C-alpha atoms as one frame of an Amber mdcrd trajectory, in Angstrom:
protein
   0.000   0.000   0.000   1.322   3.444  -0.918   1.067   6.337   1.471   1.939
  10.009   0.991   1.645  12.736   3.590   0.774  16.290   2.555   1.394  19.361
   4.669  -0.735  22.464   4.643   1.134  25.726   5.014  -0.049  27.261   8.292
   2.464  30.065   8.756   2.269  33.190   6.588   4.800  33.654   3.801   7.089
  36.607   4.539   8.306  39.101   1.952  11.171  41.162   3.361  11.601  44.545
   1.731  14.356  46.418   3.490  13.353  46.523   7.164   9.695  45.871   6.352
   8.029  42.479   6.436   4.863  41.853   4.467   2.900  38.770   5.496   1.085
  36.770   2.853  -1.673  34.236   3.405  -0.373  30.747   4.161  -2.587  29.000
   1.588  -4.739  30.104  -1.326  -7.089  27.744  -3.131  -6.097  27.113  -6.735
  -9.292  28.461  -8.284  -9.024  31.663  -6.242  -5.444  32.168  -7.413  -6.342
  31.432 -11.035  -9.352  33.775 -10.951  -7.190  36.636  -9.647  -4.449  35.869
 -12.169  -6.988  35.865 -15.011  -8.296  39.224 -13.790  -4.757  40.648 -13.876
  -4.175  39.245 -17.367  -7.533  40.634 -18.557  -6.524  44.078 -17.288  -3.286
  43.824 -19.271  -5.205  42.788 -22.397  -7.720  45.632 -21.965  -4.870  48.127
 -21.625  -3.058  46.688 -24.643  -0.038  45.812 -22.509   2.284  43.335 -24.212
   4.895  42.268 -21.674   6.897  40.709 -24.489   7.389  44.151 -26.013   7.754
  46.626 -23.145   9.569  49.141 -25.337   6.214  50.116 -26.880   4.478  50.800
 -23.550   3.609  54.331 -22.503   2.669  55.931 -19.183  -1.035  55.737 -20.039
  -0.716  51.949 -20.144   1.843  51.499 -17.386   0.162  53.399 -14.559  -3.039
  51.308 -14.546  -1.002  48.129 -15.181   1.158  48.808 -12.109  -1.978  49.590
 -10.081  -3.430  46.225 -11.189  -0.254  44.435 -10.074  -0.438  46.162  -6.693
  -4.112  45.132  -6.277  -3.245  41.558  -7.273  -0.407  41.380  -4.740  -2.459
  42.960  -1.949  -5.139  40.259  -2.387  -2.675  37.670  -1.088  -1.495  39.705
   1.902  -2.844  39.597   5.414  -4.959  42.732   6.078  -2.321  44.610   8.111
   0.327  43.963   5.470  -2.021  44.920   2.629  -2.642  48.236   4.370   1.087
  48.802   4.867   1.793  47.789   1.246  -0.808  50.292  -0.027   1.252  53.137
   1.435   4.657  51.876   0.283   6.463  53.422  -2.635   8.434  50.672  -4.312
  10.572  50.455  -7.423   8.966  48.560 -10.299  11.666  45.880 -10.092  10.521
  45.019  -6.547   6.895  44.829  -7.682   7.907  42.497 -10.516   9.920  40.301
  -8.136   6.983  40.165  -5.707   4.644  39.267  -8.562   6.926  36.448  -9.720
   7.251  35.143  -6.151   3.495  35.180  -5.533   2.911  33.277  -8.776   5.568
  30.775  -7.718   4.230  30.128  -4.209   0.505  30.054  -5.000   0.719  28.726
  -8.535   2.468  25.560  -7.413   5.843  26.503  -8.857   4.389  26.872 -12.322
   4.305  30.187 -14.067   1.059  30.412 -16.012   1.428  32.938 -18.770  -1.691
  32.421 -20.851  -1.553  31.781 -24.557   1.564  32.726 -26.414   2.409  32.709
 -30.077   6.090  32.434 -29.216   5.872  29.068 -27.498   8.821  26.743 -27.590
   8.610  23.609 -29.681   7.588  20.568 -27.667  10.228  18.258 -26.261  10.693
  14.915 -28.001   8.778  12.036 -26.440  10.524  10.203 -23.603  12.863   7.474
 -24.710  13.704   8.941 -28.090  17.389   9.016 -28.880  19.315  12.082 -29.948
  21.977  12.078 -32.641  24.895  13.117 -30.415  27.439  10.487 -29.501  27.793
   9.535 -25.875  30.605  11.322 -24.092  31.583   8.155 -22.256  31.734   6.145
 -25.497  33.864   8.822 -27.146  36.338   8.894 -24.239  36.499   5.070 -24.192
  37.304   5.023 -27.898  39.950   7.709 -27.411  41.639   5.709 -24.643  41.564
   2.517 -26.700  43.653   4.021 -29.493
């Protein structure tokens, strides 16, 4: 008989920004996370924000996009931290790092990005052989000469 034990996160996640600690909810249900992520992505679509081409963005697009990111992040924070976060002025790079971290911890380590036309080609099926020679075979042949 197989047995696997699963642990629920009971302690808040802690984001340290300088001397400030922001506490995030220990657990978020998957559908709640996905609904909030879809809302953020919909805001980006509505604003015409293409994160793959940030050079074309202007302040009219960026200000509401940053506000949407801040709302998204605050949803995962405990109330006191969300209030503190609302008053913090932070560089965009910190907001982006927080966003990536939140997606990592609540998205199960995956980074959902929605549809993309620039997707990588799929990996070959398991067990298929590549055309490169084995390094160990090549070194064995070299020693045998």
